[in-house]
mmCIF file of C-alpha atoms and ligand atoms in Angstrom:
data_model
loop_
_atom_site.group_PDB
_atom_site.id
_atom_site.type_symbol
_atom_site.label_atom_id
_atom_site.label_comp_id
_atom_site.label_asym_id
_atom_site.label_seq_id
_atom_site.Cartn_x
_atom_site.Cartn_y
_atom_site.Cartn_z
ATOM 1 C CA UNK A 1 15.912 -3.864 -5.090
ATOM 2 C CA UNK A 2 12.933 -1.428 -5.516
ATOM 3 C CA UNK A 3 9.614 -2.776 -5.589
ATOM 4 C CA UNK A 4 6.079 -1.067 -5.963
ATOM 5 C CA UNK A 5 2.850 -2.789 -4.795
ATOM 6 C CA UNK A 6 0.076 -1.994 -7.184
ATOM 7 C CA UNK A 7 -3.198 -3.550 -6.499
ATOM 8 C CA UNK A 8 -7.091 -2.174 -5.490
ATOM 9 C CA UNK A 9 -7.450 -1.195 -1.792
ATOM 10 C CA UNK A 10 -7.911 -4.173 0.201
ATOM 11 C CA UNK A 11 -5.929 -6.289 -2.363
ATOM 12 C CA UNK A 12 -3.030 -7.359 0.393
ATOM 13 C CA UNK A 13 -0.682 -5.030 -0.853
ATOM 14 C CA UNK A 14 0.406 -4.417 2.833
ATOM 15 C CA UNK A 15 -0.056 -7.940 3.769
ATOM 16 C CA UNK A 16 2.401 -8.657 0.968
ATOM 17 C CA UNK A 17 5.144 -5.490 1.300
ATOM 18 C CA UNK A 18 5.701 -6.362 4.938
ATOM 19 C CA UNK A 19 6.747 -9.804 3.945
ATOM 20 C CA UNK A 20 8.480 -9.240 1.135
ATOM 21 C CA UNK A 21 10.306 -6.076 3.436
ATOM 22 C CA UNK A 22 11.262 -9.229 5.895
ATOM 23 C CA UNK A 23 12.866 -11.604 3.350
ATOM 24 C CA UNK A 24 14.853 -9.497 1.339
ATOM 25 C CA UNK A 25 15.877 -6.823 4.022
ATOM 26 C CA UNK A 26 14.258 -3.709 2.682
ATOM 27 C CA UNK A 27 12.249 -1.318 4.339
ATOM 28 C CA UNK A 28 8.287 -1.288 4.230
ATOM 29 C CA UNK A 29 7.459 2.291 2.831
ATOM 30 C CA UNK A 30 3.552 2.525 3.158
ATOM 31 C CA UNK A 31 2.264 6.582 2.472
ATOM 32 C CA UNK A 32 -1.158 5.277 4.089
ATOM 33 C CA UNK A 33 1.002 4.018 7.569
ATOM 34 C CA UNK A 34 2.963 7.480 7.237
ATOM 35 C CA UNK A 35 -0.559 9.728 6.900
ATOM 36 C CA UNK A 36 -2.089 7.214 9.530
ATOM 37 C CA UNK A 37 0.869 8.013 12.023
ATOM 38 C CA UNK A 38 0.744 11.477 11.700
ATOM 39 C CA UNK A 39 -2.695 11.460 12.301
ATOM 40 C CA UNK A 40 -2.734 9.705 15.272
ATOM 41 C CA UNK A 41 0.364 12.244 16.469
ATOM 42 C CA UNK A 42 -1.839 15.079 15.564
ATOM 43 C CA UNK A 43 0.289 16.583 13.260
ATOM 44 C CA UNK A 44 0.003 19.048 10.643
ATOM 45 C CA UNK A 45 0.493 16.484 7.332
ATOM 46 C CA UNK A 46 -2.115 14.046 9.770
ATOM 47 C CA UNK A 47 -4.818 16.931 9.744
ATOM 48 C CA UNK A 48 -4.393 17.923 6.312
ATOM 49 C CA UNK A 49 -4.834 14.305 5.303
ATOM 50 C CA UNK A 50 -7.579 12.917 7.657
ATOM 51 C CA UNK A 51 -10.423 14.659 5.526
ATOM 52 C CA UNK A 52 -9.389 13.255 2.410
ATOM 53 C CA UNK A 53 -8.757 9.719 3.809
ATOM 54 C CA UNK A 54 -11.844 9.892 5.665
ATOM 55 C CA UNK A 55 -14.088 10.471 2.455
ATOM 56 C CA UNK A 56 -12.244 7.678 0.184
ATOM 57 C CA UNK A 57 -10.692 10.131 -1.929
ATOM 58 C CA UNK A 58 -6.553 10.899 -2.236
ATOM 59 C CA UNK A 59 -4.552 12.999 -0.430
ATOM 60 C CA UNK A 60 -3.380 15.274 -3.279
ATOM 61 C CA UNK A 61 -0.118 15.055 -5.080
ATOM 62 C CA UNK A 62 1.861 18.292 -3.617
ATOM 63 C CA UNK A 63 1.195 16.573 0.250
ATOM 64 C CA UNK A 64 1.901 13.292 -0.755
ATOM 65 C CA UNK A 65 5.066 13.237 -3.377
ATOM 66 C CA UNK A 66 7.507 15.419 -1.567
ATOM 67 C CA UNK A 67 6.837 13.569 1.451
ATOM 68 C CA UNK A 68 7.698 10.473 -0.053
ATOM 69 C CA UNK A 69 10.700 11.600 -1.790
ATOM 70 C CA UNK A 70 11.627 12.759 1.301
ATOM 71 C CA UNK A 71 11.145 8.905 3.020
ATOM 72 C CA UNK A 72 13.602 7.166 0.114
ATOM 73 C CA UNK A 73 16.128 9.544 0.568
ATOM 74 C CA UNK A 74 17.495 8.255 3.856
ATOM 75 C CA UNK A 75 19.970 6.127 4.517
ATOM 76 C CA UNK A 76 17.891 2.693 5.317
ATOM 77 C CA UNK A 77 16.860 2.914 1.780
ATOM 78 C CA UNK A 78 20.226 2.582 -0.097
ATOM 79 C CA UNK A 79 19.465 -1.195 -0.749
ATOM 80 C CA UNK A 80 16.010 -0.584 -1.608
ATOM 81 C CA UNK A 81 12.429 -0.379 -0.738
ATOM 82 C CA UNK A 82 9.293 -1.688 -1.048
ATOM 83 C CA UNK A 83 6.578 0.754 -1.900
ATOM 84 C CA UNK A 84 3.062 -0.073 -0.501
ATOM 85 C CA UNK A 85 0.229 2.628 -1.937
ATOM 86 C CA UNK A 86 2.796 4.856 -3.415
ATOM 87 C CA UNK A 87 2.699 5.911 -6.741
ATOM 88 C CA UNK A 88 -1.353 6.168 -6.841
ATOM 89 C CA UNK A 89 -1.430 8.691 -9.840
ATOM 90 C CA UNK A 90 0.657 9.153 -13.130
ATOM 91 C CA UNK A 91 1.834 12.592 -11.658
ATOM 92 C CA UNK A 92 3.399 10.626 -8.627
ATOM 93 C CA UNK A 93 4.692 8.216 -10.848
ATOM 94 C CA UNK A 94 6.574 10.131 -13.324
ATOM 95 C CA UNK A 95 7.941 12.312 -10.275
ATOM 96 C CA UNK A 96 9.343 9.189 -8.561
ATOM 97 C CA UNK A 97 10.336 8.054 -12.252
ATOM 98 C CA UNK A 98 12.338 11.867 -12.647
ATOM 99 C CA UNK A 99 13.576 11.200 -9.111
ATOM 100 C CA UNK A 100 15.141 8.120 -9.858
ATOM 101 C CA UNK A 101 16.278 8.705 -12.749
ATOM 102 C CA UNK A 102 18.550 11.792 -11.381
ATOM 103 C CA UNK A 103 20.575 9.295 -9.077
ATOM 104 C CA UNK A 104 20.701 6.927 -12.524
ATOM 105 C CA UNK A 105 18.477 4.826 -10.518
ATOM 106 C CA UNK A 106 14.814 3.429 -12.122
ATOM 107 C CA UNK A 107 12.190 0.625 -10.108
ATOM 108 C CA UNK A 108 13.045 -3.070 -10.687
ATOM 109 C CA UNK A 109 9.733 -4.672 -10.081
ATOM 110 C CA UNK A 110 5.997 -3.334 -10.073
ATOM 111 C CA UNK A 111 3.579 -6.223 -8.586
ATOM 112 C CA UNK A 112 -0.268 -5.827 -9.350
ATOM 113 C CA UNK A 113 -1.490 -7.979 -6.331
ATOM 114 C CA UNK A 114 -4.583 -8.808 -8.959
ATOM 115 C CA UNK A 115 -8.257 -8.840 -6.837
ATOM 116 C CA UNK A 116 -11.956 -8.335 -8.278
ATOM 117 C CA UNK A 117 -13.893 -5.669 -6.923
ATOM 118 C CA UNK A 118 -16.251 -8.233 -5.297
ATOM 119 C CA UNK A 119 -13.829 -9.696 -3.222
ATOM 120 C CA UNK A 120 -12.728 -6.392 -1.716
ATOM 121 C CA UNK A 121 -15.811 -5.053 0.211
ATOM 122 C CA UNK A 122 -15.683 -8.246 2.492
ATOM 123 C CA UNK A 123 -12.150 -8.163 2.991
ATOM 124 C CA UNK A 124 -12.550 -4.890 4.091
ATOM 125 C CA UNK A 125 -14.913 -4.807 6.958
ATOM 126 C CA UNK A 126 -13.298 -8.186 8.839
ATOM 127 C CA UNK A 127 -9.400 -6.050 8.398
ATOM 128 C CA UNK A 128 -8.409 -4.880 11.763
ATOM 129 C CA UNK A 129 -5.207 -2.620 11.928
ATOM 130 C CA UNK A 130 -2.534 -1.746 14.480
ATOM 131 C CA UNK A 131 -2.259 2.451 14.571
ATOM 132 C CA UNK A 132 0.818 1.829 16.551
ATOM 133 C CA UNK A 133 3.181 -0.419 14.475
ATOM 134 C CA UNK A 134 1.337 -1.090 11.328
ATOM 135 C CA UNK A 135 0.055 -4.289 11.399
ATOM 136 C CA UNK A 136 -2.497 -5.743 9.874
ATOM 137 C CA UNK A 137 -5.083 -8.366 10.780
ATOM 138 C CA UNK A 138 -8.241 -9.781 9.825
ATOM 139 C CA UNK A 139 -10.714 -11.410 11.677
ATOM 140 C CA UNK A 140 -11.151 -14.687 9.849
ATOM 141 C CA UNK A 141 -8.149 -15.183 7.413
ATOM 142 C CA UNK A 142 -5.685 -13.583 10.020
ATOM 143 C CA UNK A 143 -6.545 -13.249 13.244
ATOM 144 C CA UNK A 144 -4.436 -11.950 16.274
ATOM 145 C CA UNK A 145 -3.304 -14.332 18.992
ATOM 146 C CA UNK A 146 -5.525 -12.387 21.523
ATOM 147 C CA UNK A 147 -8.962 -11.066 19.980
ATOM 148 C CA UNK A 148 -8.738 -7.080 19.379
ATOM 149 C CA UNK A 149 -5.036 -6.975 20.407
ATOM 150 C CA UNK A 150 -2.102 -6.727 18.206
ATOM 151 C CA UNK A 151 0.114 -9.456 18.319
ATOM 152 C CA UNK A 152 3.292 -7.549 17.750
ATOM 153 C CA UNK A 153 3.368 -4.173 20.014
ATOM 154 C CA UNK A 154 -0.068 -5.134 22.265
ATOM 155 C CA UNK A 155 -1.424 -2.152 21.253
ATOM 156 C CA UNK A 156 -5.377 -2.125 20.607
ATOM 157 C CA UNK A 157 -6.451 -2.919 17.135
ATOM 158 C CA UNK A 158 -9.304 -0.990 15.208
ATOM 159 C CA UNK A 159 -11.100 -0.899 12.610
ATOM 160 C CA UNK A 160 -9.834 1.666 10.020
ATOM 161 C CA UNK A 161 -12.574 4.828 9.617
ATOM 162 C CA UNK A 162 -11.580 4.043 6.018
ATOM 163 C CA UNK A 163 -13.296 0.818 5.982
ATOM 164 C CA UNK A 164 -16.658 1.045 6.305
ATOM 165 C CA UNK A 165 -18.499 0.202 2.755
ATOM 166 C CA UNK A 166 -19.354 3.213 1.795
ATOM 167 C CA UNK A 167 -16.094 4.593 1.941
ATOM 168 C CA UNK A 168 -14.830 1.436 0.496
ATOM 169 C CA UNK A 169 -17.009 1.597 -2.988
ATOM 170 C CA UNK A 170 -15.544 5.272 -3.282
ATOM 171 C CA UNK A 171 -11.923 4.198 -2.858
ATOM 172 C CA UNK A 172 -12.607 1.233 -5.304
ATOM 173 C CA UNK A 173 -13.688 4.286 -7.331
ATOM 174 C CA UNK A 174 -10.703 6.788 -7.381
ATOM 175 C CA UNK A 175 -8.532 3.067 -7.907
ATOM 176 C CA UNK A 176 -10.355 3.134 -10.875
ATOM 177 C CA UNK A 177 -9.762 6.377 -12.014
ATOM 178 C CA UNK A 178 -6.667 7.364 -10.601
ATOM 179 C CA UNK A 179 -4.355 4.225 -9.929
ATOM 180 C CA UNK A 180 -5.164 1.864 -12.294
ATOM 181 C CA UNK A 181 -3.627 3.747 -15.245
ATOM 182 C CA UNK A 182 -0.690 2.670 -13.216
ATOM 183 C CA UNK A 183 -0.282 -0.674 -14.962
ATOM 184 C CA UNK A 184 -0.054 0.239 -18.471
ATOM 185 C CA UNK A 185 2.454 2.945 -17.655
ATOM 186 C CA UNK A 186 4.634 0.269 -15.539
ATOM 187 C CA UNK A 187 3.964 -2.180 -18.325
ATOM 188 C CA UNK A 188 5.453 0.180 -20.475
ATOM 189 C CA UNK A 189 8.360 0.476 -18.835
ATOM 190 C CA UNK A 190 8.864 -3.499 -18.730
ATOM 191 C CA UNK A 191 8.841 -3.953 -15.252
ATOM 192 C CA UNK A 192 4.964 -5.049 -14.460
ATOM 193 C CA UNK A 193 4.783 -8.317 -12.771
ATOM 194 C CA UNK A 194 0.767 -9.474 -11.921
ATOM 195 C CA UNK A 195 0.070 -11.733 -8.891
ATOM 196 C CA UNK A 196 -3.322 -13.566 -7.996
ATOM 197 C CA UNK A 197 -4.481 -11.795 -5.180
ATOM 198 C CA UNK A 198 -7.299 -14.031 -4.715
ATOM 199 C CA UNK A 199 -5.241 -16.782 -3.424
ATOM 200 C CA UNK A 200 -3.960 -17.470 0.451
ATOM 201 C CA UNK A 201 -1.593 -14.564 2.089
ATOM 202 C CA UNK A 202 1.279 -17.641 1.800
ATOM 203 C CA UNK A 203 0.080 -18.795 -2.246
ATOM 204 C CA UNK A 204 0.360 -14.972 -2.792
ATOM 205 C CA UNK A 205 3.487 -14.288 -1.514
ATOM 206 C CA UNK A 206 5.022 -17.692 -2.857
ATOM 207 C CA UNK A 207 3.855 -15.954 -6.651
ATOM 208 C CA UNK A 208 5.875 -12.870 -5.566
ATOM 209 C CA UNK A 209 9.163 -14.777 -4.593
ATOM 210 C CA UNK A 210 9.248 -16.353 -8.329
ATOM 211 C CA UNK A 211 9.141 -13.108 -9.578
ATOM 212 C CA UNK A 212 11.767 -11.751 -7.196
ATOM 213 C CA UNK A 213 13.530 -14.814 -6.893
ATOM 214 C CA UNK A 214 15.705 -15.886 -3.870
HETATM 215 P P1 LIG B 301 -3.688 2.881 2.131
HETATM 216 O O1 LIG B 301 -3.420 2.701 3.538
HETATM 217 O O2 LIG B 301 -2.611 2.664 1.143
HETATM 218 O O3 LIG B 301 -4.965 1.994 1.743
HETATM 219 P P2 LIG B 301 -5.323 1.194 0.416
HETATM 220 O O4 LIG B 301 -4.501 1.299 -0.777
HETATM 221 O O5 LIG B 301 -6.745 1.542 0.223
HETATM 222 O O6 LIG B 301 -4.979 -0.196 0.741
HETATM 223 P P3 LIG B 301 -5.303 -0.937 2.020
HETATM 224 O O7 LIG B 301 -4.265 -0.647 3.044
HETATM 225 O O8 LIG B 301 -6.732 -0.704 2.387
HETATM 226 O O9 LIG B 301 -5.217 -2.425 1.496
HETATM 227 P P4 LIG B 301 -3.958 -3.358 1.228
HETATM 228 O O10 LIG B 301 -3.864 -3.619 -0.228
HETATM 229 O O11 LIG B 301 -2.746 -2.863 1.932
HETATM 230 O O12 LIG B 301 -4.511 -4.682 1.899
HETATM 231 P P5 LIG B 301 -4.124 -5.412 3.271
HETATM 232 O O13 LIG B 301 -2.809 -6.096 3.115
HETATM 233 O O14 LIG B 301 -4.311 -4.527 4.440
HETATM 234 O O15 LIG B 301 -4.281 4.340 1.877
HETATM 235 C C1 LIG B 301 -5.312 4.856 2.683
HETATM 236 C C2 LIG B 301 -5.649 6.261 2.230
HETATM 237 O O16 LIG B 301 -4.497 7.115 2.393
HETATM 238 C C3 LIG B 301 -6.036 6.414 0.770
HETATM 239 O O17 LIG B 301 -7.401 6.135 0.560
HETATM 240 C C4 LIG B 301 -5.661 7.877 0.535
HETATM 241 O O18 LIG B 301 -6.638 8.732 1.059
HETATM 242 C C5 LIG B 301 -4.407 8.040 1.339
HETATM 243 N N1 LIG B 301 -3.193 7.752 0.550
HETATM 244 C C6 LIG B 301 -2.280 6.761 0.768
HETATM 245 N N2 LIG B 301 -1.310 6.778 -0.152
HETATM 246 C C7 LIG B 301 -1.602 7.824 -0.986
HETATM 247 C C8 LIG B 301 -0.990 8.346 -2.150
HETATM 248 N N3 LIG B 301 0.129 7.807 -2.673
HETATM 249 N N4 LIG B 301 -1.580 9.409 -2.751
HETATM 250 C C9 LIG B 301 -2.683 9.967 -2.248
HETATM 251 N N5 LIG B 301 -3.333 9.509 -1.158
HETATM 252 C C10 LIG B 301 -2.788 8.440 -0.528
HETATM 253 O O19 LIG B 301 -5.266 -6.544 3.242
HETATM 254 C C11 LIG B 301 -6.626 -6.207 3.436
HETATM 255 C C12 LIG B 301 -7.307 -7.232 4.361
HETATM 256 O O20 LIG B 301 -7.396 -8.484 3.698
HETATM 257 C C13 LIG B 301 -6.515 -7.506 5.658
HETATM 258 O O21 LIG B 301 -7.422 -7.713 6.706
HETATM 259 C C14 LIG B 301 -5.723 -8.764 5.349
HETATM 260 O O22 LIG B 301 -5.475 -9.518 6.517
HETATM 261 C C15 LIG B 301 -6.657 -9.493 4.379
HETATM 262 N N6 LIG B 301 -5.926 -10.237 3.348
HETATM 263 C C16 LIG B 301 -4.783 -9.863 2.691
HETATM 264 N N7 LIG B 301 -4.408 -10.794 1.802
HETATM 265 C C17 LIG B 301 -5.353 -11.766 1.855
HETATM 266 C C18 LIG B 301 -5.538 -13.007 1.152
HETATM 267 N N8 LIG B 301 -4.684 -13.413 0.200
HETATM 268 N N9 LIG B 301 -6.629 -13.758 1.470
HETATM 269 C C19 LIG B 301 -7.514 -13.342 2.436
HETATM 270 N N10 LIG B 301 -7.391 -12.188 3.118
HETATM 271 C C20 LIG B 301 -6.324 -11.408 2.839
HETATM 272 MG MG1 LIG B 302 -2.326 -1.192 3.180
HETATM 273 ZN ZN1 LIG B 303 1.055 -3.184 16.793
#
């Protein structure tokens, strides 16, 4: 089974992938987690992506595609995947659509996780993420346990330097621009499922089970 999450930043695409990874026994495939991690490690990918991420705009195409490539690949993705924030441009898409089709393989199921621009911004500044293990909270419709720790590894939880509002309009921006094209071209293809991301984590993912059934 190989999903893709489409959706605006801040929609719950992560919220959503990590569930859906859970239930149907797939691995959670996030390119944001991956350039987060390796930023956090110091690495080289981390410091050639920080300056992009920081400013809102994408980490180009000839980072981002071979390392993803390289992530589906391995073995714990013979079942499947879900893929959170991955394909954000047509170029990534039709390189994971070549890629695929190589093995004979194509995606089964592209979700839009559906959510006006208005709702975003606020969703945004209450999110507070793990750096550690991924995680993802927020401070009114998902708090931790313990306030500013995360409930899974313990680790301190932050907010992103992604999400502060400014940075937030000019992701909503290159979304726009870039990403949204997304859901014609998986339309196209017959495989574009929309969601209402405007409802409860649980209504949301409920929505997302019909499509994928049990
Ligand atoms: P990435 O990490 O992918 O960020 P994003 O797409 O902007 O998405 P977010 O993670 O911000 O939101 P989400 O949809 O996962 O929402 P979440 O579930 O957390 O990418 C970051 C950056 O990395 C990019 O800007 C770019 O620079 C770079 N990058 C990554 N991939 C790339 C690529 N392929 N190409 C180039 N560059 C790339 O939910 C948000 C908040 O809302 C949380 O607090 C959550 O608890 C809450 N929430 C979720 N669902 C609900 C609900 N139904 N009701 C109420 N609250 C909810
Ligand atoms: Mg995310
Ligand atoms: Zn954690």
């Amino acid at each position: 089974m190989k999903i893709i999450m489409l959706g605006a930043p801040g929609a719950g695409k992560g919220t959503q992938a990590k569930k859906i990874a859970e239930k149907y026994g797939v691995p959670h495939i996030s390119t944001g987690d991956i350039f987060r991690a390796n930023i956090k490690a110091g690495t080289e990918l981390g410091m050639k992506a920080k300056g992009y991420m920081d400013q809102g705009l994408l980490v180009p195409d000839e980072v981002t595609i071979g390392m993803l490539l390289d992530r589906i690949h391995q073995d714990d993705c013979e079942k499947g995947y879900v893929l959170d924030g991955f394909p954000r441009t047509i170029p990534q898409a039709e390189s994971l659509t070549k890629a695929l089709a190589e093995m004979g393989e194509a995606i089964d199921f592209a979700i839009d996780v559906d959510v006006p621009d208005e709702n975003i911004i606020s969703r945004m500044s209450g999110r507070r993420a793990c750096l550690k293990c991924g995680a993802t909270y927020h401070t009114q419709f998902a708090p931790p346990a313990k306030e500013g720790v995360c409930d899974v590894c313990g680790s301190e939880l932050v907010l992103r330097d992604d999400d502060k509002p400014e940075t937030v309009k000019n992701r909503l921006k290159v979304y726009h621009e870039q990403t949204q094209p997304l859901i014609d071209y998986y339309k196209e293809k017959g495989v574009l499922h929309t969601v209402d991301g405007t409802q409860t984590m649980e209504a949301v993912f409920q929505s997302i089970t019909e499509i994928l059934g049990a």
